[in-house]
Amino acid sequence: MQVLRVTGGARLAGEVQVVGAKNSVLKLLAATLLAPGQTTISNLPAISDVTIMHELLLRLGCDVAETSDAMIDSVAVNVPECPASEAPYELVRQIRGSINLLGPLLTRTGRAKVAMPGGDAIGSRPLDLHISGLERMGADIRIEHGYIIAESGGLRGAQIWLDFPSVGATENILTAAVLAKGTTVIDNAAREPEIVDLCHMLLSMGAQIGGVGSSTLEINGVDSLHPTTHRAVADRIVAGTWAFAAVATRGDIHVRGANAGHLEIALDKLARAGADVEVLADGFRVRSIDRPKSFDVVTLPYPGLPTDLQPSAIALLAVADGTAMITENLFEARFMFCDEIARMGADVRTDGHHAVVRGKERLSGAPVRATDIRAGVGLVIAGLVADGVTEISEVHHIDRGYVQLEEQLRGLGADVVRIESATFGG
Ligand code: EPU
């Protein structure tokens, strides 16, 4: 088993490069299915989730050709006239984003058989909003033997009100609606930058979408779409992780390739914690000298502070001056991370979807376990501000979302190595 061994104490300083967002790229790849022919997507992060989505597209009958350098891939997906319709469990269960195959497959082929992704370490993740939205458009959907089977003789536009601005449900309904008959209106739609990115790619394929970036999307279905080339939006969560790491370690990081406008609340929190945040033409720079001051965190759909940055925020607040209240509104089990960081001496108490973090001068290195991508990287930040050595097991979670994390950390002056450990974790 691989573990990351982090020796604390470094002040991170230097430059990092942020590439395309995992949570956009997976959806862009699924959306290539909407048009026969070759669609090319660039700025893809070289992470394991993207590899699994390639594998899924191959199973659906596409040709997938990659060109890559160390961090970034470009991929050309050649989509057949009649793609297959089944996304198998052994691949789907590894990445939640594969549920995004449902909308494109259904609208393109009239049938989609996508495995139910199953449980997740960050909490229960129901699909009711995806299903009821597609049903309103005329799909016949049933769950059989662990699969969602969706069929339709032709989807038609509908008025859909989402109870909650779900990212995945908005994307599935949107990608189904672009080829449906008539107009679909999605009210209370999610408006994350990754959804805007997907809309831009769909528009360049010939889709008709109004209200892009707002919480009401109006989609006029067209008869067919054409292939395109598209560059994925930068990963705001990776960029935000670097910003939190800079402040936690009292460092100075220039985050290149990032869009500060996608992180307004997070960067404002860091400024209030005492950091100097500078927006640059090619990204932003975050500098901090003193111990950060505590701040409260409430996770919310965009433009709120993203739940995916919550563990990084807690790692910073664990060494901040003062007491912070964290409210997690999206994924109840994300506080599993608190039990791990508590092993490093953090003073964190949780009650339902609230946590209270009382900052300490330093944490203390310990063996800990990454329970998901974001918890894993939160533990890396905690390791950087801990005395001694922190060994983080289950590194494969981190590899799902962060490209060359330890190489980039070493470039900033951190002492981080990946080692094989036969005994760690018991
Ligand atoms: N929800 C429902 N019913 C549904 C769908 C969602 O009740 O049919 C609830 C969920 O239980 C949750 C809330 O709505 O409480 C938000 O879920 P959403 O559908 O917005 O999230 P998602 O599409 O499943 C994506 C990202 C997550 C990110 C969330 C929120 C991907 C592949 N995943 O998940 O990313 O946390 O949006 O921004 O895009 C990660 O990258 O580590 C990650 C977990």
XYZ file of N, CA and C in Angstrom, residues 182-424:
729
model
N -38.585 20.342 -28.215
C -39.199 21.463 -27.489
C -38.285 22.048 -26.432
N -38.897 22.827 -25.557
C -38.128 23.640 -24.599
C -38.187 23.045 -23.194
N -37.024 22.971 -22.582
C -36.936 22.539 -21.182
C -36.470 23.732 -20.354
N -37.141 23.959 -19.230
C -36.679 25.000 -18.309
C -36.300 24.315 -17.001
N -35.055 24.521 -16.567
C -34.619 23.976 -15.263
C -34.553 25.142 -14.289
N -35.423 25.097 -13.304
C -35.459 26.150 -12.295
C -34.743 25.664 -11.041
N -34.079 26.600 -10.364
C -33.215 26.263 -9.222
C -32.081 25.352 -9.684
N -31.596 25.635 -10.891
C -30.462 24.860 -11.429
C -29.194 25.229 -10.664
N -28.271 24.260 -10.599
C -26.944 24.571 -10.036
C -26.220 25.467 -11.039
N -25.333 26.315 -10.530
C -24.633 27.232 -11.459
C -23.135 27.276 -11.173
N -22.600 26.121 -10.792
C -21.162 25.993 -10.585
C -20.407 26.311 -11.887
N -19.191 26.817 -11.796
C -18.399 27.094 -13.010
C -18.256 25.861 -13.906
N -18.323 24.672 -13.332
C -18.204 23.459 -14.149
C -19.460 23.278 -15.013
N -20.610 23.750 -14.522
C -21.840 23.667 -15.321
C -21.783 24.705 -16.443
N -21.258 25.871 -16.113
C -21.087 26.896 -17.154
C -20.150 26.354 -18.239
N -19.096 25.662 -17.811
C -18.141 25.080 -18.773
C -18.849 24.068 -19.686
N -19.677 23.232 -19.075
C -20.426 22.242 -19.863
C -21.359 22.956 -20.852
N -22.027 24.008 -20.390
C -22.919 24.774 -21.289
C -22.123 25.323 -22.463
N -20.919 25.841 -22.192
C -20.119 26.402 -23.288
C -19.760 25.326 -24.304
N -19.428 24.142 -23.806
C -19.103 23.082 -24.770
C -20.351 22.701 -25.567
N -21.493 22.594 -24.897
C -22.729 22.231 -25.605
C -23.101 23.301 -26.629
N -22.923 24.568 -26.256
C -23.225 25.649 -27.213
C -22.341 25.517 -28.445
N -21.073 25.174 -28.220
C -20.165 25.055 -29.377
C -20.480 23.810 -30.207
N -21.308 22.924 -29.679
C -21.750 21.752 -30.457
C -23.064 22.048 -31.203
N -23.587 23.254 -30.978
C -24.822 23.632 -31.671
C -26.058 23.626 -30.783
N -25.885 23.435 -29.481
C -27.048 23.436 -28.576
C -27.572 24.862 -28.406
N -28.846 24.953 -28.006
C -29.442 26.271 -27.741
C -29.797 26.345 -26.257
N -29.008 27.134 -25.530
C -29.191 27.218 -24.070
C -29.215 28.686 -23.669
N -30.246 29.078 -22.947
C -30.312 30.439 -22.415
C -30.114 30.416 -20.904
N -29.678 31.551 -20.350
C -29.531 31.664 -18.897
C -28.261 31.024 -18.359
N -27.263 30.830 -19.220
C -26.020 30.164 -18.778
C -25.403 30.942 -17.612
N -25.113 30.234 -16.524
C -24.517 30.865 -15.348
C -25.567 31.347 -14.357
N -26.853 31.224 -14.716
C -27.909 31.638 -13.788
C -28.601 30.396 -13.232
N -29.564 30.612 -12.333
C -30.229 29.440 -11.753
C -31.476 29.033 -12.547
N -31.703 29.675 -13.691
C -32.759 29.197 -14.597
C -32.148 28.950 -15.969
N -32.130 27.707 -16.367
C -31.599 27.361 -17.692
C -32.774 27.072 -18.610
N -32.736 27.650 -19.803
C -33.797 27.388 -20.779
C -33.146 26.761 -22.001
N -33.562 25.546 -22.304
C -32.893 24.788 -23.363
C -33.905 24.492 -24.466
N -33.594 24.935 -25.676
C -34.430 24.569 -26.831
C -33.770 23.375 -27.502
N -34.447 22.254 -27.498
C -33.849 21.053 -28.089
C -33.614 21.224 -29.585
N -32.533 20.652 -30.076
C -32.240 20.670 -31.524
C -32.217 19.225 -32.029
N -32.268 19.064 -33.367
C -32.344 17.704 -33.929
C -31.028 16.948 -33.772
N -29.914 17.661 -33.907
C -28.616 16.978 -33.776
C -27.554 17.983 -33.359
N -26.468 17.461 -32.822
C -25.328 18.303 -32.436
C -24.128 17.853 -33.251
N -23.113 18.709 -33.289
C -21.910 18.332 -34.038
C -20.706 18.304 -33.095
N -19.639 17.587 -33.474
C -18.463 17.516 -32.609
C -17.798 18.883 -32.482
N -16.928 18.995 -31.489
C -16.303 20.292 -31.230
C -14.916 20.090 -30.643
N -14.229 21.184 -30.378
C -13.013 21.138 -29.557
C -13.255 22.088 -28.394
N -12.764 21.702 -27.242
C -13.090 22.481 -26.047
C -11.947 22.368 -25.046
N -11.665 23.479 -24.362
C -10.648 23.480 -23.307
C -11.350 23.565 -21.954
N -11.058 22.626 -21.073
C -11.779 22.553 -19.790
C -11.406 23.699 -18.863
N -12.378 24.118 -18.081
C -12.186 25.205 -17.099
C -11.207 24.739 -16.003
N -10.475 25.701 -15.435
C -9.486 25.373 -14.393
C -10.166 24.830 -13.132
N -9.448 24.014 -12.424
C -10.002 23.372 -11.227
C -9.969 24.337 -10.037
N -11.147 24.864 -9.693
C -11.201 25.858 -8.602
C -10.957 25.184 -7.256
N -11.268 23.886 -7.156
C -11.067 23.223 -5.864
C -9.571 22.989 -5.617
N -8.856 22.559 -6.649
C -7.406 22.406 -6.509
C -6.775 23.775 -6.218
N -7.219 24.802 -6.957
C -6.676 26.152 -6.741
C -6.939 26.604 -5.302
N -8.152 26.351 -4.815
C -8.505 26.732 -3.440
C -7.685 25.959 -2.421
N -7.406 24.700 -2.719
C -6.583 23.894 -1.809
C -5.216 24.545 -1.635
N -4.628 24.991 -2.762
C -3.313 25.651 -2.654
C -3.414 26.935 -1.839
N -4.523 27.668 -2.011
C -4.680 28.926 -1.269
C -4.746 28.650 0.239
N -5.508 27.625 0.639
C -5.595 27.285 2.061
C -4.246 26.793 2.583
N -3.539 26.015 1.739
C -2.230 25.500 2.168
C -1.246 26.648 2.374
N -1.333 27.672 1.504
C -0.423 28.820 1.638
C -0.629 29.495 2.993
N -1.894 29.693 3.353
C -2.170 30.438 4.593
C -1.871 29.566 5.816
N -2.228 28.286 5.744
C -1.972 27.398 6.891
C -0.477 27.349 7.206
N 0.369 27.326 6.157
C 1.825 27.191 6.386
C 2.514 28.548 6.461
N 1.729 29.623 6.431
C 2.269 30.986 6.436
C 3.262 31.146 5.286
N 2.794 30.727 4.123
C 3.655 30.696 2.946
C 3.286 31.756 1.923
N 3.690 31.492 0.699
C 3.523 32.463 -0.391
C 3.422 31.656 -1.690
N 2.208 31.454 -2.188
C 2.035 30.608 -3.374
C 1.370 31.400 -4.495
N 1.986 31.322 -5.657
C 1.407 31.883 -6.882
C 0.694 30.720 -7.576
N -0.630 30.790 -7.646
C -1.427 29.702 -8.221
C -1.727 30.065 -9.668
N -0.974 29.483 -10.589
C -1.115 29.835 -12.005
C -2.206 29.005 -12.662
N -2.898 29.627 -13.608
C -3.939 28.903 -14.349
C -5.282 28.917 -13.641
N -5.359 29.555 -12.460
C -6.606 29.539 -11.679
C -7.439 30.786 -11.977
N -8.728 30.690 -11.711
C -9.622 31.827 -11.877
C -10.104 32.278 -10.494
N -9.550 33.406 -10.024
C -9.887 33.889 -8.678
C -11.380 34.179 -8.551
N -12.014 34.551 -9.663
C -13.448 34.863 -9.641
C -14.308 33.665 -9.263
N -13.761 32.459 -9.394
C -14.517 31.254 -9.022
C -14.350 30.905 -7.546
N -13.575 31.724 -6.832
C -13.260 31.387 -5.432
C -13.456 32.594 -4.533
N -14.420 33.453 -4.888
C -14.478 34.740 -4.207
C -14.648 34.613 -2.697
N -15.579 33.746 -2.272
C -15.834 33.665 -0.823
C -14.626 33.060 -0.115
N -14.039 32.015 -0.697
C -12.895 31.356 -0.060
C -11.728 32.339 0.079
N -11.465 33.092 -0.988
C -10.327 34.019 -0.928
C -10.622 35.182 0.028
N -11.887 35.579 0.106
C -12.248 36.635 1.056
C -12.042 36.154 2.498
N -12.377 34.892 2.759
C -12.147 34.338 4.109
C -10.655 34.404 4.446
N -9.826 34.045 3.455
C -8.382 34.023 3.707
C -7.857 35.433 3.940
N -8.418 36.398 3.207
C -8.003 37.787 3.427
C -8.381 38.213 4.847
N -9.579 37.784 5.278
C -10.002 38.149 6.639
C -9.180 37.433 7.705
N -8.591 36.302 7.306
C -7.716 35.574 8.242
C -6.352 36.252 8.352
N -6.120 37.260 7.495
C -4.868 38.015 7.585
C -3.965 37.837 6.382
N -4.397 37.054 5.385
C -3.535 36.811 4.227
C -3.629 37.963 3.235
N -2.611 38.051 2.419
C -2.584 39.031 1.356
C -2.933 38.280 0.063
N -4.085 38.605 -0.521
C -4.542 37.892 -1.718
C -4.468 38.835 -2.910
N -3.724 38.445 -3.913
C -3.532 39.316 -5.075
C -4.037 38.587 -6.321
N -4.948 39.223 -7.036
C -5.458 38.612 -8.270
C -4.529 39.027 -9.411
N -4.039 38.039 -10.145
C -3.075 38.289 -11.221
C -3.692 37.887 -12.557
N -3.033 38.298 -13.634
C -3.566 37.993 -14.967
C -3.636 36.486 -15.187
N -2.678 35.743 -14.644
C -2.634 34.295 -14.906
C -3.039 33.485 -13.681
N -3.746 34.076 -12.730
C -4.162 33.324 -11.543
C -4.240 34.221 -10.332
N -3.699 33.766 -9.212
C -3.659 34.622 -8.028
C -2.491 34.204 -7.141
N -2.169 35.112 -6.195
C -1.077 34.838 -5.274
C -1.598 35.034 -3.864
N -1.269 34.098 -2.980
C -1.717 34.193 -1.589
C -0.481 34.143 -0.701
N -0.339 35.167 0.148
C 0.820 35.275 1.035
C 0.347 35.469 2.454
N 1.065 34.875 3.377
C 0.678 35.042 4.773
C 1.927 34.930 5.631
N 2.007 35.793 6.636
C 3.203 35.757 7.488
C 2.818 35.331 8.899
N 1.731 35.910 9.390
C 1.358 35.653 10.782
C 0.453 34.442 10.894
N 0.258 34.007 12.113
C -0.698 32.927 12.358
C -2.081 33.390 11.894
N -2.777 32.570 11.089
C -4.087 33.035 10.591
C -5.101 33.203 11.718
N -6.020 34.147 11.518
C -7.118 34.326 12.479
C -8.281 33.429 12.044
N -8.997 32.898 13.001
C -10.111 31.987 12.694
C -11.228 32.672 11.931
N -11.976 31.885 11.194
C -13.171 32.395 10.516
C -14.188 31.266 10.442
N -15.450 31.640 10.371
C -16.504 30.622 10.270
C -16.682 30.195 8.818
N -17.168 28.982 8.635
C -17.337 28.423 7.293
C -18.739 27.839 7.164
N -19.428 28.186 6.093
C -20.722 27.570 5.775
C -20.611 27.053 4.347
N -20.741 25.758 4.144
C -20.661 25.248 2.776
C -22.028 25.341 2.111
N -22.018 25.767 0.867
C -23.267 25.969 0.114
C -22.995 25.743 -1.365
N -24.060 25.497 -2.155
C -23.855 25.456 -3.598
C -23.243 26.770 -4.079
N -22.595 26.738 -5.239
C -21.974 27.924 -5.816
C -22.991 29.064 -5.934
N -22.653 30.284 -5.592
C -21.311 30.792 -5.293
C -20.896 30.684 -3.833
N -21.552 29.848 -3.045
C -21.145 29.654 -1.648
C -19.803 28.953 -1.558
N -19.293 28.844 -0.334
C -18.000 28.172 -0.162
C -18.172 26.684 -0.439
N -17.380 26.104 -1.330
C -17.613 24.711 -1.743
C -17.342 23.689 -0.640
N -18.218 22.721 -0.546
C -18.011 21.627 0.406
C -16.672 20.927 0.157
N -16.231 20.930 -1.102
C -14.977 20.241 -1.415
C -13.756 20.939 -0.811
N -13.930 22.168 -0.328
C -12.810 22.845 0.343
C -12.923 22.770 1.865
N -13.994 22.142 2.343
C -14.206 22.130 3.797
C -13.055 21.467 4.575
N -12.547 20.292 4.149
C -11.446 19.707 4.919
C -10.178 20.577 4.900
N -9.883 21.215 3.766
C -8.714 22.108 3.722
C -8.912 23.267 4.693
N -10.152 23.774 4.757
C -10.437 24.879 5.676
C -10.255 24.419 7.124
N -10.737 23.222 7.432
C -10.606 22.738 8.821
C -9.131 22.543 9.180
N -8.344 22.056 8.222
C -6.912 21.867 8.503
C -6.271 23.213 8.852
N -6.629 24.252 8.124
C -6.085 25.590 8.412
C -6.589 26.081 9.781
N -7.901 25.925 9.999
C -8.497 26.454 11.241
C -7.969 25.723 12.471
N -7.502 24.501 12.276
C -6.960 23.723 13.398
C -5.716 24.379 13.988
N -5.034 25.232 13.166
C -3.849 25.929 13.690
C -4.051 27.452 13.698
N -5.302 27.881 13.541
C -5.573 29.327 13.515
C -5.735 29.857 14.939
N -5.740 31.169 15.033
C -5.905 31.834 16.319
C -7.399 32.079 16.546
N -8.002 31.309 17.450
C -9.418 31.518 17.750
C -10.245 30.266 17.485
N -11.560 30.459 17.578
C -12.499 29.339 17.452
C -13.368 29.556 16.226
N -13.604 28.483 15.483
C -14.394 28.599 14.250
C -15.568 27.634 14.292
N -16.654 28.064 13.690
C -17.827 27.188 13.531
C -17.933 26.810 12.058
N -18.006 25.507 11.801
C -18.140 25.028 10.420
C -19.539 24.443 10.265
N -20.252 24.845 9.232
C -21.562 24.261 8.945
C -21.491 23.568 7.585
N -21.712 22.260 7.593
C -21.640 21.488 6.342
C -23.057 21.212 5.873
N -23.428 21.803 4.753
C -24.821 21.711 4.292
C -25.041 20.709 3.171
N -23.965 20.073 2.669
C -24.150 19.199 1.502
C -23.963 17.727 1.824
N -22.850 17.385 2.438
C -22.554 15.967 2.646
C -22.252 15.709 4.120
N -23.223 15.056 4.793
C -23.146 14.919 6.245
C -21.914 14.143 6.704
N -21.465 13.168 5.907
C -20.369 12.321 6.389
C -18.996 12.933 6.136
N -18.968 14.142 5.602
C -17.650 14.770 5.360
C -16.905 15.000 6.670
N -17.628 15.032 7.794
C -16.949 15.250 9.074
C -16.187 14.016 9.558
N -16.263 12.904 8.812
C -15.391 11.761 9.136
C -13.936 12.209 9.204
N -13.643 13.197 8.387
C -12.302 13.778 8.350
C -11.874 14.287 9.733
N -12.862 14.770 10.511
C -12.536 15.360 11.820
C -11.931 14.315 12.754
N -12.404 13.056 12.638
C -11.851 12.009 13.499
C -10.385 11.756 13.163
N -10.043 11.886 11.882
C -8.649 11.667 11.493
C -7.765 12.824 11.964
N -8.210 14.054 11.727
C -7.362 15.202 12.096
C -7.260 15.311 13.633
N -8.279 14.792 14.317
C -8.207 14.780 15.788
C -7.047 13.881 16.247
N -6.713 12.860 15.447
C -5.576 11.993 15.800
C -4.271 12.794 15.789
N -4.298 13.930 15.118
C -3.100 14.770 15.049
C -3.154 15.884 16.098
N -4.087 15.759 17.013
C -4.170 16.729 18.105
C -5.101 17.897 17.839
N -5.779 17.910 16.700
C -6.693 19.031 16.422
C -7.857 18.993 17.416
N -8.283 20.158 17.847
C -9.416 20.259 18.767
C -10.669 20.534 17.936
N -11.322 19.453 17.508
C -12.494 19.566 16.634
C -13.630 18.773 17.243
N -14.761 19.390 17.411
C -15.949 18.658 17.895
C -17.067 18.818 16.894
N -17.757 17.742 16.643
C -18.853 17.813 15.676
C -20.178 17.513 16.371
N -21.222 18.119 15.839
C -22.571 17.844 16.323
C -23.483 18.009 15.112
N -23.959 16.885 14.574
C -24.785 16.949 13.370
C -23.992 17.550 12.218
N -24.540 18.597 11.617
C -23.802 19.172 10.502
C -23.004 20.414 10.888
N -22.713 20.514 12.210
C -21.833 21.594 12.669
C -20.556 21.021 13.273
N -19.479 21.765 13.141
C -18.237 21.410 13.838
C -17.669 22.688 14.446
N -17.061 22.523 15.605
C -16.376 23.649 16.235
C -14.888 23.301 16.258
N -14.075 24.233 15.743
C -12.622 24.003 15.701
C -11.961 25.077 16.563
N -11.274 24.608 17.608
C -10.503 25.554 18.436
C -9.049 25.453 17.994
N -8.527 26.550 17.490
C -7.184 26.510 16.910
C -6.102 26.277 17.952
N -5.065 25.540 17.534
C -3.891 25.301 18.385
C -2.664 25.837 17.665
N -1.575 26.052 18.405
C -0.351 26.553 17.768
C 0.126 25.595 16.685
N 0.166 24.288 17.006
C 0.634 23.305 16.023
C -0.106 21.998 16.218
N -0.091 21.164 15.200
C -0.606 19.798 15.327
C 0.590 18.873 15.552
N 0.279 17.598 15.687
C 1.329 16.638 15.995
C 1.216 15.471 15.003
N 2.288 15.214 14.280
C 2.261 14.198 13.218
C 1.796 12.841 13.722
N 1.025 12.139 12.899
C 0.484 10.830 13.297
C 0.129 10.049 12.039
N -0.020 8.725 12.141
C -0.564 7.985 11.007
C -2.060 8.250 10.878
N -2.505 8.598 9.697
C -3.929 8.893 9.461
C -4.349 8.293 8.128
N -5.652 8.315 7.879
C -6.203 7.635 6.706
C -7.029 8.616 5.877
N -6.749 8.665 4.586
C -7.566 9.484 3.681
C -8.865 8.729 3.429
N -10.000 9.356 3.738
C -11.281 8.668 3.516
C -11.916 9.066 2.183
N -11.533 10.211 1.641
C -11.949 10.596 0.290
C -10.934 11.596 -0.238
N -11.141 12.073 -1.453
C -10.136 12.944 -2.088
C -9.834 14.156 -1.213
N -10.900 14.843 -0.842
C -10.711 16.142 -0.177
C -10.232 15.977 1.261
N -10.692 14.904 1.922
C -10.185 14.624 3.270
C -8.694 14.322 3.172
N -8.298 13.589 2.139
C -6.894 13.221 1.969
C -6.012 14.456 1.869
N -6.434 15.400 1.056
C -5.593 16.575 0.860
C -5.649 17.480 2.106
N -6.773 17.455 2.813
C -6.858 18.180 4.091
C -5.835 17.633 5.079
N -5.642 16.314 5.068
C -4.659 15.708 5.972
C -3.235 16.055 5.550
N -3.033 16.239 4.251
C -1.699 16.672 3.799
C -1.402 18.060 4.373
N -2.380 18.972 4.300
C -2.168 20.320 4.855
C -1.912 20.211 6.363
N -2.699 19.353 7.025
C -2.505 19.178 8.476
C -1.088 18.670 8.746
N -0.613 17.737 7.924
C 0.747 17.206 8.095
C 1.802 18.287 7.948
N 1.541 19.235 7.063
C 2.516 20.313 6.833
C 2.629 21.245 8.044
N 1.551 21.328 8.833
C 1.585 22.231 9.999
C 1.676 21.447 11.303
N 2.154 20.213 11.194
C 2.301 19.371 12.389
C 3.782 19.185 12.705
N 4.069 18.961 13.966
C 5.431 18.586 14.345
C 5.652 17.140 13.939
N 6.810 16.857 13.389
C 7.165 15.468 13.098
C 6.525 14.952 11.826
N 6.342 13.621 11.795
C 5.968 12.942 10.552
C 4.505 12.507 10.588
N 3.808 12.794 9.491
C 2.424 12.313 9.311
C 2.434 11.344 8.150
N 1.893 10.156 8.352
C 1.795 9.213 7.236
C 0.325 9.053 6.876
N 0.009 9.372 5.622
C -1.385 9.336 5.173
C -1.570 8.112 4.297
N -2.424 7.207 4.728
C -2.658 5.997 3.942
C -3.861 6.200 3.023
N -4.077 5.219 2.148
C -5.159 5.261 1.146
C -5.019 6.462 0.215
N -3.772 6.621 -0.233
C -3.414 7.746 -1.104
C -4.168 7.715 -2.426
N -4.666 6.527 -2.807
C -5.377 6.431 -4.089
C -6.550 7.406 -4.143
N -7.121 7.742 -2.975
C -8.199 8.742 -2.975
C -7.673 10.080 -3.485
N -6.504 10.474 -2.997
C -5.938 11.778 -3.385
C -5.623 11.773 -4.881
N -5.157 10.633 -5.379
C -4.782 10.533 -6.801
C -5.994 10.701 -7.724
N -7.196 10.567 -7.182
C -8.395 10.751 -8.005
C -8.573 12.209 -8.418
N -7.972 13.132 -7.639
C -8.293 14.533 -7.907
C -7.118 15.483 -8.019
N -5.938 15.059 -7.595
C -4.798 15.981 -7.550
C -3.660 15.434 -8.397
N -3.223 16.221 -9.372
C -2.165 15.807 -10.290
C -0.818 16.095 -9.652
N 0.009 15.088 -9.566
C 1.391 15.260 -9.097
C 1.460 16.089 -7.815
N 0.631 15.717 -6.862
C 0.562 16.525 -5.634
C 1.913 16.614 -4.932
N 2.563 15.451 -4.745
C 3.786 15.533 -3.951
C 4.916 16.234 -4.701
N 4.949 16.087 -6.059
C 5.978 16.795 -6.830
C 5.773 18.303 -6.683
N 4.507 18.727 -6.771
C 4.233 20.166 -6.649
C 4.557 20.660 -5.239
N 4.226 19.857 -4.245
C 4.531 20.254 -2.864
C 6.041 20.374 -2.654
N 6.780 19.407 -3.211
C 8.238 19.474 -3.052
C 8.780 20.719 -3.740
N 8.175 21.070 -4.876
C 8.591 22.287 -5.587
C 8.366 23.542 -4.745
N 7.450 23.454 -3.792
C 7.168 24.598 -2.913
C 7.983 24.519 -1.617
N 8.804 23.476 -1.504
C 9.676 23.381 -0.330
C 9.219 22.393 0.725
N 8.149 21.650 0.459
C 7.663 20.705 1.476
C 8.479 19.415 1.450
N 8.499 18.755 2.583
C 9.174 17.459 2.679
C 8.078 16.385 2.608
N 7.847 15.881 1.403
C 6.762 14.915 1.182
C 7.285 13.802 0.282
N 7.106 12.570 0.702
C 7.482 11.454 -0.179
C 6.375 10.421 -0.187
N 6.315 9.700 -1.298
C 5.365 8.597 -1.414
C 6.154 7.313 -1.182
N 5.695 6.496 -0.270
C 6.441 5.267 0.005
C 5.506 4.068 -0.040
N 6.102 2.915 -0.285
C 5.348 1.667 -0.200
C 5.383 1.248 1.258
N 4.260 0.908 1.816
C 4.254 0.451 3.200
C 3.441 -0.830 3.281
N 4.109 -1.900 3.683
C 3.423 -3.193 3.739
C 2.564 -3.292 4.981
N 2.947 -2.591 6.020
C 2.313 -2.823 7.317
C 1.340 -1.735 7.727
N 1.457 -0.554 7.089
C 0.680 0.580 7.570
C -0.821 0.292 7.517
